[in-house]
Amino acid sequence: DYRLDCVSREGVDRMHCQLMLLLDQVVASPEQPVEKLGLLSSEEFQHMVYDWNQTVSPFPKKETVLDRIVREAERFPERAAILFADQSWCYRQLLFQVRRYAAWLWRQGARPGMVIGLAAEHTPQCLAGALAILWCGCIYQPLDPSDPPSRIGELLAASGAAYMVTYRRQRLHHL
């Protein structure tokens, strides 16, 4: 028996099927670690992971990512644009930071066509920095700040980067 006010008959049936699936897996492979066991049948997995995620929509061919962000900021300035850990930036904040960083890059000498490396942890500031590089008409070269300096140097040399931006020290390095 179960409480109908807490769970539906369909919910109980689903839990029963999941329990049976788990038991079948344990019997078939008792050495299998628990985290490798699945609660979904292959059909359910297909449905939830692939069928439900058919969200492809055409992207206008003449619209850039920056154009889309500006448009969203005009239409929905307070709508969440970035959710990261405990931070949330709305489109207005994102666009403000992108323009602010782009102005700073421009004052430092960034010009269209230049390659600019960006070595930063994955944060909203990193995304705003990458978009600012694009806003200036520059080419964004992503760099992993945890890579050894020799590796970063090789990547910068290979890309012909004129500058490297890092948010650890919040400095622009002219190369």
mmCIF file of C-alpha atoms in Angstrom:
data_model
loop_
_atom_site.group_PDB
_atom_site.id
_atom_site.type_symbol
_atom_site.label_atom_id
_atom_site.label_comp_id
_atom_site.label_asym_id
_atom_site.label_seq_id
_atom_site.Cartn_x
_atom_site.Cartn_y
_atom_site.Cartn_z
ATOM 1 C CA ASP A 1 0.000 0.000 0.000
ATOM 2 C CA TYR A 2 1.015 3.598 -0.496
ATOM 3 C CA ARG A 3 -0.450 7.020 0.183
ATOM 4 C CA LEU A 4 -2.330 8.281 -2.874
ATOM 5 C CA ASP A 5 -1.914 11.870 -1.691
ATOM 6 C CA CYS A 6 1.902 11.526 -1.967
ATOM 7 C CA VAL A 7 2.402 9.438 -5.072
ATOM 8 C CA SER A 8 0.357 8.392 -8.068
ATOM 9 C CA ARG A 9 -0.187 4.862 -9.319
ATOM 10 C CA GLU A 10 2.005 5.718 -12.331
ATOM 11 C CA GLY A 11 4.759 6.917 -9.992
ATOM 12 C CA VAL A 12 4.643 3.664 -8.033
ATOM 13 C CA ASP A 13 4.715 1.654 -11.251
ATOM 14 C CA ARG A 14 7.738 3.660 -12.454
ATOM 15 C CA MET A 15 9.576 3.124 -9.140
ATOM 16 C CA HIS A 16 8.777 -0.601 -9.322
ATOM 17 C CA CYS A 17 10.236 -0.804 -12.835
ATOM 18 C CA GLN A 18 13.329 1.121 -11.741
ATOM 19 C CA LEU A 19 13.838 -1.188 -8.751
ATOM 20 C CA MET A 20 13.485 -4.255 -10.982
ATOM 21 C CA LEU A 21 15.959 -2.762 -13.464
ATOM 22 C CA LEU A 22 18.449 -2.149 -10.633
ATOM 23 C CA LEU A 23 18.025 -5.673 -9.297
ATOM 24 C CA ASP A 24 18.519 -7.159 -12.783
ATOM 25 C CA GLN A 25 21.764 -5.195 -13.144
ATOM 26 C CA VAL A 26 23.049 -6.260 -9.715
ATOM 27 C CA VAL A 27 22.308 -9.923 -10.420
ATOM 28 C CA ALA A 28 23.900 -9.730 -13.885
ATOM 29 C CA SER A 29 27.047 -7.891 -12.674
ATOM 30 C CA PRO A 30 27.455 -7.976 -8.891
ATOM 31 C CA GLU A 31 30.937 -6.405 -9.173
ATOM 32 C CA GLN A 32 29.512 -3.314 -10.919
ATOM 33 C CA PRO A 33 29.971 -0.111 -8.845
ATOM 34 C CA VAL A 34 26.682 1.418 -7.692
ATOM 35 C CA GLU A 35 27.324 4.664 -9.576
ATOM 36 C CA LYS A 36 27.412 2.706 -12.841
ATOM 37 C CA LEU A 37 23.921 1.267 -12.364
ATOM 38 C CA GLY A 38 21.104 2.878 -14.307
ATOM 39 C CA LEU A 39 17.554 3.716 -13.313
ATOM 40 C CA LEU A 40 16.313 4.142 -16.877
ATOM 41 C CA SER A 41 15.652 1.554 -19.522
ATOM 42 C CA SER A 42 17.359 2.205 -22.848
ATOM 43 C CA GLU A 43 14.018 3.447 -24.239
ATOM 44 C CA GLU A 44 13.524 5.849 -21.322
ATOM 45 C CA PHE A 45 17.100 7.072 -21.624
ATOM 46 C CA GLN A 46 16.634 7.684 -25.360
ATOM 47 C CA HIS A 47 13.387 9.529 -24.704
ATOM 48 C CA MET A 48 14.665 11.737 -21.864
ATOM 49 C CA VAL A 49 18.141 12.525 -23.162
ATOM 50 C CA TYR A 50 17.547 12.749 -26.896
ATOM 51 C CA ASP A 51 13.848 13.074 -27.688
ATOM 52 C CA TRP A 52 13.113 15.732 -25.067
ATOM 53 C CA ASN A 53 16.177 17.714 -26.108
ATOM 54 C CA GLN A 54 15.150 18.278 -29.707
ATOM 55 C CA THR A 55 15.440 22.028 -29.278
ATOM 56 C CA VAL A 56 17.244 22.894 -32.483
ATOM 57 C CA SER A 57 16.067 26.158 -33.906
ATOM 58 C CA PRO A 58 17.484 27.984 -36.888
ATOM 59 C CA PHE A 59 19.964 30.737 -36.056
ATOM 60 C CA PRO A 60 19.616 33.757 -38.333
ATOM 61 C CA LYS A 61 22.525 33.643 -40.778
ATOM 62 C CA LYS A 62 23.239 37.366 -40.577
ATOM 63 C CA GLU A 63 22.940 37.627 -36.803
ATOM 64 C CA THR A 64 26.020 37.217 -34.623
ATOM 65 C CA VAL A 65 26.057 36.061 -31.022
ATOM 66 C CA LEU A 66 26.705 39.660 -30.014
ATOM 67 C CA ASP A 67 23.713 40.840 -32.063
ATOM 68 C CA ARG A 68 21.552 38.283 -30.266
ATOM 69 C CA ILE A 69 22.787 39.375 -26.820
ATOM 70 C CA VAL A 70 22.127 43.043 -27.624
ATOM 71 C CA ARG A 71 18.656 42.158 -28.894
ATOM 72 C CA GLU A 72 17.870 40.113 -25.782
ATOM 73 C CA ALA A 73 19.191 42.922 -23.569
ATOM 74 C CA GLU A 74 16.859 45.365 -25.316
ATOM 75 C CA ARG A 75 13.840 43.063 -25.102
ATOM 76 C CA PHE A 76 14.420 41.480 -21.687
ATOM 77 C CA PRO A 77 17.067 43.463 -19.781
ATOM 78 C CA GLU A 78 16.323 41.818 -16.427
ATOM 79 C CA ARG A 79 16.065 38.228 -17.713
ATOM 80 C CA ALA A 80 18.853 35.919 -16.552
ATOM 81 C CA ALA A 81 21.613 35.655 -19.142
ATOM 82 C CA ILE A 82 24.198 33.784 -17.053
ATOM 83 C CA LEU A 83 23.682 31.466 -14.103
ATOM 84 C CA PHE A 84 26.958 30.309 -12.607
ATOM 85 C CA ALA A 85 27.469 28.838 -9.132
ATOM 86 C CA ASP A 86 26.030 31.498 -6.825
ATOM 87 C CA GLN A 87 26.181 34.280 -9.429
ATOM 88 C CA SER A 88 23.445 35.448 -11.736
ATOM 89 C CA TRP A 89 23.812 38.136 -14.396
ATOM 90 C CA CYS A 90 20.876 39.525 -16.304
ATOM 91 C CA TYR A 91 21.279 40.635 -19.930
ATOM 92 C CA ARG A 92 21.638 44.265 -18.850
ATOM 93 C CA GLN A 93 24.566 43.375 -16.564
ATOM 94 C CA LEU A 94 26.188 41.135 -19.163
ATOM 95 C CA LEU A 95 25.991 43.781 -21.871
ATOM 96 C CA PHE A 96 27.311 46.432 -19.457
ATOM 97 C CA GLN A 97 30.348 44.275 -18.599
ATOM 98 C CA VAL A 98 30.997 43.361 -22.243
ATOM 99 C CA ARG A 99 30.977 47.025 -23.277
ATOM 100 C CA ARG A 100 33.125 47.985 -20.278
ATOM 101 C CA TYR A 101 35.741 45.307 -21.012
ATOM 102 C CA ALA A 102 35.663 46.117 -24.742
ATOM 103 C CA ALA A 103 36.297 49.808 -24.040
ATOM 104 C CA TRP A 104 39.226 48.849 -21.837
ATOM 105 C CA LEU A 105 40.638 46.530 -24.513
ATOM 106 C CA TRP A 106 40.280 49.258 -27.125
ATOM 107 C CA ARG A 107 42.168 51.734 -24.910
ATOM 108 C CA GLN A 108 44.935 49.143 -24.575
ATOM 109 C CA GLY A 109 45.323 48.938 -28.349
ATOM 110 C CA ALA A 110 43.031 46.107 -29.420
ATOM 111 C CA ARG A 111 41.970 46.512 -33.037
ATOM 112 C CA PRO A 112 39.825 44.480 -35.453
ATOM 113 C CA GLY A 113 41.523 41.358 -36.730
ATOM 114 C CA MET A 114 43.968 41.048 -33.822
ATOM 115 C CA VAL A 115 44.182 37.758 -31.969
ATOM 116 C CA ILE A 116 43.759 38.143 -28.219
ATOM 117 C CA GLY A 117 44.352 35.253 -25.853
ATOM 118 C CA LEU A 118 42.093 34.888 -22.832
ATOM 119 C CA ALA A 119 43.374 32.855 -19.882
ATOM 120 C CA ALA A 120 40.677 32.784 -17.248
ATOM 121 C CA GLU A 121 38.722 30.380 -15.100
ATOM 122 C CA HIS A 122 35.211 29.635 -16.358
ATOM 123 C CA THR A 123 33.221 32.461 -14.771
ATOM 124 C CA PRO A 124 30.761 35.111 -15.958
ATOM 125 C CA GLN A 125 33.735 37.489 -16.180
ATOM 126 C CA CYS A 126 35.469 35.077 -18.549
ATOM 127 C CA LEU A 127 32.416 34.940 -20.819
ATOM 128 C CA ALA A 128 32.125 38.735 -20.741
ATOM 129 C CA GLY A 129 35.839 38.962 -21.595
ATOM 130 C CA ALA A 130 35.472 36.616 -24.565
ATOM 131 C CA LEU A 131 32.477 38.577 -25.830
ATOM 132 C CA ALA A 132 34.372 41.856 -25.326
ATOM 133 C CA ILE A 133 37.193 40.544 -27.498
ATOM 134 C CA LEU A 134 34.649 39.756 -30.212
ATOM 135 C CA TRP A 135 32.972 43.154 -29.672
ATOM 136 C CA CYS A 136 36.283 44.802 -30.598
ATOM 137 C CA GLY A 137 36.327 42.810 -33.821
ATOM 138 C CA CYS A 138 39.195 40.695 -32.545
ATOM 139 C CA ILE A 139 39.732 36.968 -32.625
ATOM 140 C CA TYR A 140 39.311 35.177 -29.305
ATOM 141 C CA GLN A 141 42.012 32.611 -28.429
ATOM 142 C CA PRO A 142 40.865 30.559 -25.401
ATOM 143 C CA LEU A 143 43.661 29.531 -23.052
ATOM 144 C CA ASP A 144 43.613 27.306 -19.997
ATOM 145 C CA PRO A 145 45.193 29.242 -17.108
ATOM 146 C CA SER A 146 46.228 25.956 -15.495
ATOM 147 C CA ASP A 147 48.429 25.043 -18.465
ATOM 148 C CA PRO A 148 52.179 25.454 -17.999
ATOM 149 C CA PRO A 149 53.481 28.830 -19.183
ATOM 150 C CA SER A 150 55.426 27.089 -21.956
ATOM 151 C CA ARG A 151 52.193 25.597 -23.366
ATOM 152 C CA ILE A 152 50.397 28.945 -23.187
ATOM 153 C CA GLY A 153 53.377 30.549 -24.931
ATOM 154 C CA GLU A 154 53.241 27.955 -27.719
ATOM 155 C CA LEU A 155 49.531 28.533 -28.269
ATOM 156 C CA LEU A 156 49.943 32.300 -28.293
ATOM 157 C CA ALA A 157 52.839 32.107 -30.745
ATOM 158 C CA ALA A 158 50.969 29.701 -33.023
ATOM 159 C CA SER A 159 47.892 31.953 -33.099
ATOM 160 C CA GLY A 160 49.866 35.158 -33.574
ATOM 161 C CA ALA A 161 48.187 36.731 -30.559
ATOM 162 C CA ALA A 162 49.047 40.361 -29.905
ATOM 163 C CA TYR A 163 47.731 40.339 -26.331
ATOM 164 C CA MET A 164 46.783 37.972 -23.574
ATOM 165 C CA VAL A 165 44.104 38.844 -21.051
ATOM 166 C CA THR A 166 44.020 37.113 -17.703
ATOM 167 C CA TYR A 167 41.544 37.634 -14.887
ATOM 168 C CA ARG A 168 43.743 36.229 -12.168
ATOM 169 C CA ARG A 169 45.706 39.442 -12.081
ATOM 170 C CA GLN A 170 43.205 41.432 -14.148
ATOM 171 C CA ARG A 171 45.915 42.548 -16.497
ATOM 172 C CA LEU A 172 46.464 42.751 -20.220
ATOM 173 C CA HIS A 173 49.804 41.392 -21.350
ATOM 174 C CA HIS A 174 51.225 42.769 -24.602
ATOM 175 C CA LEU A 175 53.133 40.072 -26.453
#
